[in-house]
Amino acid sequence: MAKGIFISVEGGEGGGKTSQIRMLGEKLTSMGHVPLLTREPGGTPGAEAIRKLLVESSNGHWDGLTEALLHTAARREHLVNAVWPALDAGKIVISDRFADSTLAYQGYAHGVDKSVLATLYSLAAGDFKPRLTVILDLPVEVGLARAAGRGGKESRYESLGCQFHERVRQGFCEIAAADPGRCKLIDATQDMDTIHQAILAEVMKVLPAIA
Ligand code: TMP
């Protein structure tokens, strides 16, 4: 049994996950922890190569199942070569997205059958799952406008339109409602510090698990 603790941070586009993870990482470091901050797709050189295929607008027009397979391959690589070794070393691992993104984007939004996604997940991860999942929720128009303001090459998902992203949002809300023990839905329209405090309060509840 791993000694560390795995936390995922999820949500639609432009919800501020990356900034919140940085703030949480700084806080945990100031408390004497050595957290691993990582992301999906990505987190290892091999998985970052798959990320490039998936998120840059110039790369292909995958259907939902092909995307799910690629995300699953990246996830397996990330788990084997980054997440599980860090957990074995007793670290707190915080991942910017994990498997709930596959369910929301490829399942709810692209329409891939949820039992197929469950099978792919168990092939890649077995019965491993996050101890805590924070889902940052905000209206689609607000998130897409924020994400567009960032610019850059990683715009393939952002360009999929409001209806696609409404299904993503609905998916995350249903995932949170179905697993309230693991998933905490946080209103991401609040100011950054309020969101940080809300996330920290949830993290503190699970930290004794590694004491
Ligand atoms: P990011 O921009 O939040 O880093 O995420 C990259 C994109 O990848 C984002 O638009 C959501 C998408 N994605 C999926 O569609 N399925 C997945 O399983 C993961 C991890 C991400």
mmCIF file of C-alpha atoms and ligand atoms in Angstrom:
data_model
loop_
_atom_site.group_PDB
_atom_site.id
_atom_site.type_symbol
_atom_site.label_atom_id
_atom_site.label_comp_id
_atom_site.label_asym_id
_atom_site.label_seq_id
_atom_site.Cartn_x
_atom_site.Cartn_y
_atom_site.Cartn_z
ATOM 1 C CA MET A 1 0.000 0.000 0.000
ATOM 2 C CA ALA A 2 1.432 3.392 -1.067
ATOM 3 C CA LYS A 3 2.445 5.763 1.739
ATOM 4 C CA GLY A 4 1.605 9.016 -0.053
ATOM 5 C CA ILE A 5 -1.658 10.613 -1.019
ATOM 6 C CA PHE A 6 -3.043 11.330 -4.482
ATOM 7 C CA ILE A 7 -5.201 14.407 -5.098
ATOM 8 C CA SER A 8 -6.650 15.360 -8.489
ATOM 9 C CA VAL A 9 -7.911 18.799 -9.484
ATOM 10 C CA GLU A 10 -10.530 18.823 -12.224
ATOM 11 C CA GLY A 11 -12.932 21.091 -14.080
ATOM 12 C CA GLY A 12 -13.665 22.682 -17.433
ATOM 13 C CA GLU A 13 -11.521 25.159 -19.322
ATOM 14 C CA GLY A 14 -10.359 28.380 -17.626
ATOM 15 C CA GLY A 15 -11.322 27.389 -14.079
ATOM 16 C CA GLY A 16 -7.956 28.356 -12.591
ATOM 17 C CA LYS A 17 -6.761 24.821 -11.760
ATOM 18 C CA THR A 18 -3.146 25.515 -12.565
ATOM 19 C CA SER A 19 -2.906 28.647 -10.382
ATOM 20 C CA GLN A 20 -4.709 26.901 -7.532
ATOM 21 C CA ILE A 21 -2.371 23.911 -7.719
ATOM 22 C CA ARG A 22 0.626 26.256 -7.584
ATOM 23 C CA MET A 23 -0.817 28.026 -4.500
ATOM 24 C CA LEU A 24 -1.597 24.706 -2.824
ATOM 25 C CA GLY A 25 1.907 23.419 -3.618
ATOM 26 C CA GLU A 26 3.470 26.511 -2.041
ATOM 27 C CA LYS A 27 1.318 26.133 1.054
ATOM 28 C CA LEU A 28 2.142 22.440 1.466
ATOM 29 C CA THR A 29 5.847 23.180 0.964
ATOM 30 C CA SER A 30 5.685 25.869 3.674
ATOM 31 C CA MET A 31 4.211 23.192 5.958
ATOM 32 C CA GLY A 32 7.255 20.965 5.364
ATOM 33 C CA HIS A 33 5.828 18.628 2.719
ATOM 34 C CA VAL A 34 7.547 17.915 -0.597
ATOM 35 C CA PRO A 35 4.558 17.681 -2.967
ATOM 36 C CA LEU A 36 4.791 16.490 -6.551
ATOM 37 C CA LEU A 37 2.779 18.816 -8.784
ATOM 38 C CA THR A 38 1.984 17.114 -12.039
ATOM 39 C CA ARG A 39 -0.605 17.067 -14.824
ATOM 40 C CA GLU A 40 -2.561 14.982 -17.303
ATOM 41 C CA PRO A 41 -2.229 14.464 -20.100
ATOM 42 C CA GLY A 42 1.497 14.662 -19.342
ATOM 43 C CA GLY A 43 3.736 14.541 -16.305
ATOM 44 C CA THR A 44 6.521 12.421 -17.837
ATOM 45 C CA PRO A 45 8.401 12.880 -21.124
ATOM 46 C CA GLY A 46 6.481 10.015 -22.734
ATOM 47 C CA ALA A 47 3.087 11.292 -21.594
ATOM 48 C CA GLU A 48 3.972 14.880 -22.553
ATOM 49 C CA ALA A 49 4.621 13.587 -26.097
ATOM 50 C CA ILE A 50 1.083 12.145 -26.150
ATOM 51 C CA ARG A 51 -0.228 15.462 -24.717
ATOM 52 C CA LYS A 52 1.213 17.320 -27.691
ATOM 53 C CA LEU A 53 -0.783 15.086 -30.032
ATOM 54 C CA LEU A 54 -3.972 15.632 -28.050
ATOM 55 C CA VAL A 55 -4.086 19.303 -27.173
ATOM 56 C CA GLU A 56 -2.405 21.184 -30.002
ATOM 57 C CA SER A 57 -4.887 22.327 -32.605
ATOM 58 C CA SER A 58 -2.735 21.301 -35.549
ATOM 59 C CA ASN A 59 -2.736 17.632 -34.579
ATOM 60 C CA GLY A 60 -5.419 15.388 -36.067
ATOM 61 C CA HIS A 61 -9.167 15.029 -35.589
ATOM 62 C CA TRP A 62 -9.404 12.087 -33.255
ATOM 63 C CA ASP A 63 -12.798 10.625 -32.519
ATOM 64 C CA GLY A 64 -13.838 10.239 -28.881
ATOM 65 C CA LEU A 65 -12.671 6.644 -28.511
ATOM 66 C CA THR A 66 -9.274 7.367 -30.085
ATOM 67 C CA GLU A 67 -8.888 10.285 -27.681
ATOM 68 C CA ALA A 68 -9.838 8.051 -24.748
ATOM 69 C CA LEU A 69 -7.226 5.492 -25.807
ATOM 70 C CA LEU A 70 -4.538 8.165 -26.097
ATOM 71 C CA HIS A 71 -5.452 9.720 -22.720
ATOM 72 C CA THR A 72 -5.424 6.232 -21.186
ATOM 73 C CA ALA A 73 -1.970 5.478 -22.627
ATOM 74 C CA ALA A 74 -0.684 8.793 -21.272
ATOM 75 C CA ARG A 75 -2.286 8.018 -17.893
ATOM 76 C CA ARG A 76 -0.655 4.598 -17.645
ATOM 77 C CA GLU A 77 2.748 6.097 -18.463
ATOM 78 C CA HIS A 78 2.194 8.890 -15.902
ATOM 79 C CA LEU A 79 1.097 6.476 -13.166
ATOM 80 C CA VAL A 80 3.903 3.981 -13.701
ATOM 81 C CA ASN A 81 6.755 6.457 -14.078
ATOM 82 C CA ALA A 82 5.731 9.420 -11.910
ATOM 83 C CA VAL A 83 2.670 9.034 -9.663
ATOM 84 C CA TRP A 84 3.126 5.592 -8.156
ATOM 85 C CA PRO A 85 6.871 5.987 -7.425
ATOM 86 C CA ALA A 86 6.152 9.331 -5.705
ATOM 87 C CA LEU A 87 3.341 7.796 -3.650
ATOM 88 C CA ASP A 88 5.626 4.913 -2.675
ATOM 89 C CA ALA A 89 8.113 7.552 -1.478
ATOM 90 C CA GLY A 90 5.377 9.008 0.755
ATOM 91 C CA LYS A 91 4.720 12.193 -1.242
ATOM 92 C CA ILE A 92 1.543 14.186 -1.699
ATOM 93 C CA VAL A 93 0.890 14.059 -5.456
ATOM 94 C CA ILE A 94 -1.374 16.725 -6.935
ATOM 95 C CA SER A 95 -2.434 16.164 -10.517
ATOM 96 C CA ASP A 96 -3.909 18.868 -12.747
ATOM 97 C CA ARG A 97 -6.637 16.592 -14.222
ATOM 98 C CA PHE A 98 -6.984 12.810 -14.002
ATOM 99 C CA ALA A 99 -9.543 10.175 -14.989
ATOM 100 C CA ASP A 100 -12.657 12.268 -14.293
ATOM 101 C CA SER A 101 -11.576 14.408 -17.255
ATOM 102 C CA THR A 102 -11.801 11.347 -19.502
ATOM 103 C CA LEU A 103 -15.300 10.642 -18.222
ATOM 104 C CA ALA A 104 -16.388 14.289 -18.650
ATOM 105 C CA TYR A 105 -14.713 15.057 -22.015
ATOM 106 C CA GLN A 106 -14.656 11.719 -23.846
ATOM 107 C CA GLY A 107 -17.697 10.234 -22.046
ATOM 108 C CA TYR A 108 -20.267 12.960 -21.360
ATOM 109 C CA ALA A 109 -19.170 15.350 -24.112
ATOM 110 C CA HIS A 110 -17.947 13.048 -26.924
ATOM 111 C CA GLY A 111 -20.388 10.237 -26.119
ATOM 112 C CA VAL A 112 -17.993 7.337 -25.541
ATOM 113 C CA ASP A 113 -19.759 4.602 -23.576
ATOM 114 C CA LYS A 114 -19.014 4.884 -19.855
ATOM 115 C CA SER A 115 -18.501 1.134 -19.467
ATOM 116 C CA VAL A 116 -15.802 1.296 -22.162
ATOM 117 C CA LEU A 117 -14.116 4.106 -20.239
ATOM 118 C CA ALA A 118 -14.366 2.118 -17.003
ATOM 119 C CA THR A 119 -12.679 -0.843 -18.710
ATOM 120 C CA LEU A 120 -9.885 1.356 -20.088
ATOM 121 C CA TYR A 121 -9.398 2.902 -16.666
ATOM 122 C CA SER A 122 -9.093 -0.417 -14.896
ATOM 123 C CA LEU A 123 -6.601 -1.662 -17.514
ATOM 124 C CA ALA A 124 -4.405 1.392 -16.904
ATOM 125 C CA ALA A 125 -4.865 1.902 -13.179
ATOM 126 C CA GLY A 126 -6.444 -1.197 -11.639
ATOM 127 C CA ASP A 127 -8.402 -0.208 -8.535
ATOM 128 C CA PHE A 128 -6.227 2.844 -7.801
ATOM 129 C CA LYS A 129 -8.145 6.110 -7.341
ATOM 130 C CA PRO A 130 -7.607 9.614 -5.948
ATOM 131 C CA ARG A 131 -8.110 10.104 -2.219
ATOM 132 C CA LEU A 132 -9.569 13.541 -2.988
ATOM 133 C CA THR A 133 -10.790 15.188 -6.179
ATOM 134 C CA VAL A 134 -11.392 18.932 -6.253
ATOM 135 C CA ILE A 135 -13.660 20.027 -9.113
ATOM 136 C CA LEU A 136 -13.558 23.730 -9.980
ATOM 137 C CA ASP A 137 -16.923 24.683 -11.443
ATOM 138 C CA LEU A 138 -17.772 27.820 -13.386
ATOM 139 C CA PRO A 139 -20.070 28.890 -16.249
ATOM 140 C CA VAL A 140 -18.802 27.760 -19.651
ATOM 141 C CA GLU A 141 -18.726 31.256 -21.221
ATOM 142 C CA VAL A 142 -16.625 32.602 -18.344
ATOM 143 C CA GLY A 143 -14.151 29.725 -18.535
ATOM 144 C CA LEU A 144 -13.791 29.788 -22.315
ATOM 145 C CA ALA A 145 -13.237 33.561 -22.302
ATOM 146 C CA ARG A 146 -10.512 33.176 -19.663
ATOM 147 C CA ALA A 147 -8.889 30.309 -21.573
ATOM 148 C CA ALA A 148 -8.981 32.255 -24.856
ATOM 149 C CA GLY A 149 -7.203 35.139 -23.093
ATOM 150 C CA ARG A 150 -4.261 32.806 -22.430
ATOM 151 C CA GLY A 151 -3.636 32.229 -26.155
ATOM 152 C CA GLY A 152 -0.987 29.642 -27.082
ATOM 153 C CA LYS A 153 -1.012 26.432 -29.065
ATOM 154 C CA GLU A 154 -3.043 24.248 -26.667
ATOM 155 C CA SER A 155 -6.442 25.237 -28.016
ATOM 156 C CA ARG A 156 -7.872 22.118 -29.668
ATOM 157 C CA TYR A 157 -10.362 21.352 -26.857
ATOM 158 C CA GLU A 158 -11.142 25.023 -26.245
ATOM 159 C CA SER A 159 -12.258 25.347 -29.875
ATOM 160 C CA LEU A 160 -14.922 22.619 -29.575
ATOM 161 C CA GLY A 161 -17.764 25.048 -28.868
ATOM 162 C CA CYS A 162 -20.112 25.933 -26.009
ATOM 163 C CA GLN A 163 -22.421 22.929 -26.304
ATOM 164 C CA PHE A 164 -19.493 20.511 -25.994
ATOM 165 C CA HIS A 165 -18.255 22.376 -22.914
ATOM 166 C CA GLU A 166 -21.761 22.487 -21.382
ATOM 167 C CA ARG A 167 -21.775 18.680 -21.572
ATOM 168 C CA VAL A 168 -18.315 18.634 -19.939
ATOM 169 C CA ARG A 169 -19.611 20.843 -17.110
ATOM 170 C CA GLN A 170 -22.724 18.717 -16.661
ATOM 171 C CA GLY A 171 -20.493 15.626 -16.580
ATOM 172 C CA PHE A 172 -18.302 17.013 -13.812
ATOM 173 C CA CYS A 173 -21.390 18.005 -11.778
ATOM 174 C CA GLU A 174 -22.819 14.487 -12.108
ATOM 175 C CA ILE A 175 -19.459 12.892 -11.233
ATOM 176 C CA ALA A 176 -19.299 15.057 -8.078
ATOM 177 C CA ALA A 177 -22.872 14.208 -7.095
ATOM 178 C CA ALA A 178 -22.260 10.475 -7.606
ATOM 179 C CA ASP A 179 -19.151 10.342 -5.385
ATOM 180 C CA PRO A 180 -19.450 13.026 -2.689
ATOM 181 C CA GLY A 181 -16.934 11.309 -0.419
ATOM 182 C CA ARG A 182 -14.113 11.738 -2.931
ATOM 183 C CA CYS A 183 -15.247 14.739 -5.010
ATOM 184 C CA LYS A 184 -15.615 18.306 -3.736
ATOM 185 C CA LEU A 185 -17.233 20.788 -6.128
ATOM 186 C CA ILE A 186 -15.979 24.343 -5.592
ATOM 187 C CA ASP A 187 -17.435 27.521 -7.123
ATOM 188 C CA ALA A 188 -14.586 28.828 -9.289
ATOM 189 C CA THR A 189 -16.203 32.238 -9.831
ATOM 190 C CA GLN A 190 -15.052 33.226 -6.323
ATOM 191 C CA ASP A 191 -11.796 35.147 -5.814
ATOM 192 C CA MET A 192 -8.539 33.181 -5.909
ATOM 193 C CA ASP A 193 -7.836 33.342 -2.198
ATOM 194 C CA THR A 194 -11.336 32.158 -1.240
ATOM 195 C CA ILE A 195 -10.972 29.215 -3.634
ATOM 196 C CA HIS A 196 -7.510 28.456 -2.228
ATOM 197 C CA GLN A 197 -8.870 28.384 1.339
ATOM 198 C CA ALA A 198 -11.735 26.095 0.283
ATOM 199 C CA ILE A 199 -9.315 23.681 -1.404
ATOM 200 C CA LEU A 200 -6.925 23.789 1.548
ATOM 201 C CA ALA A 201 -9.753 22.944 3.955
ATOM 202 C CA GLU A 202 -10.537 19.813 1.926
ATOM 203 C CA VAL A 203 -6.867 18.842 1.655
ATOM 204 C CA MET A 204 -6.371 19.204 5.415
ATOM 205 C CA LYS A 205 -9.178 16.694 5.986
ATOM 206 C CA VAL A 206 -7.287 14.004 4.040
ATOM 207 C CA LEU A 207 -3.703 14.823 5.104
ATOM 208 C CA PRO A 208 -3.780 12.777 8.335
ATOM 209 C CA ALA A 209 -3.958 9.760 6.010
ATOM 210 C CA ILE A 210 -0.183 10.121 5.443
ATOM 211 C CA ALA A 211 0.832 11.115 8.957
HETATM 212 P P1 TMP B 1 -5.517 21.450 -19.551
HETATM 213 O O1 TMP B 1 -5.605 22.502 -20.598
HETATM 214 O O2 TMP B 1 -6.460 21.624 -18.432
HETATM 215 O O3 TMP B 1 -4.123 21.198 -19.133
HETATM 216 O O4 TMP B 1 -6.003 20.059 -20.251
HETATM 217 C C1 TMP B 1 -5.733 19.741 -21.541
HETATM 218 C C2 TMP B 1 -6.978 19.337 -22.274
HETATM 219 O O5 TMP B 1 -7.095 17.909 -22.285
HETATM 220 C C3 TMP B 1 -8.278 19.880 -21.719
HETATM 221 O O6 TMP B 1 -8.947 20.555 -22.751
HETATM 222 C C4 TMP B 1 -9.065 18.649 -21.324
HETATM 223 C C5 TMP B 1 -8.453 17.542 -22.114
HETATM 224 N N1 TMP B 1 -8.503 16.222 -21.487
HETATM 225 C C6 TMP B 1 -9.413 15.278 -21.968
HETATM 226 O O7 TMP B 1 -10.161 15.566 -22.892
HETATM 227 N N2 TMP B 1 -9.422 14.043 -21.394
HETATM 228 C C7 TMP B 1 -8.583 13.678 -20.383
HETATM 229 O O8 TMP B 1 -8.629 12.539 -19.901
HETATM 230 C C8 TMP B 1 -7.649 14.674 -19.883
HETATM 231 C C9 TMP B 1 -6.715 14.326 -18.773
HETATM 232 C C10 TMP B 1 -7.653 15.930 -20.457
#
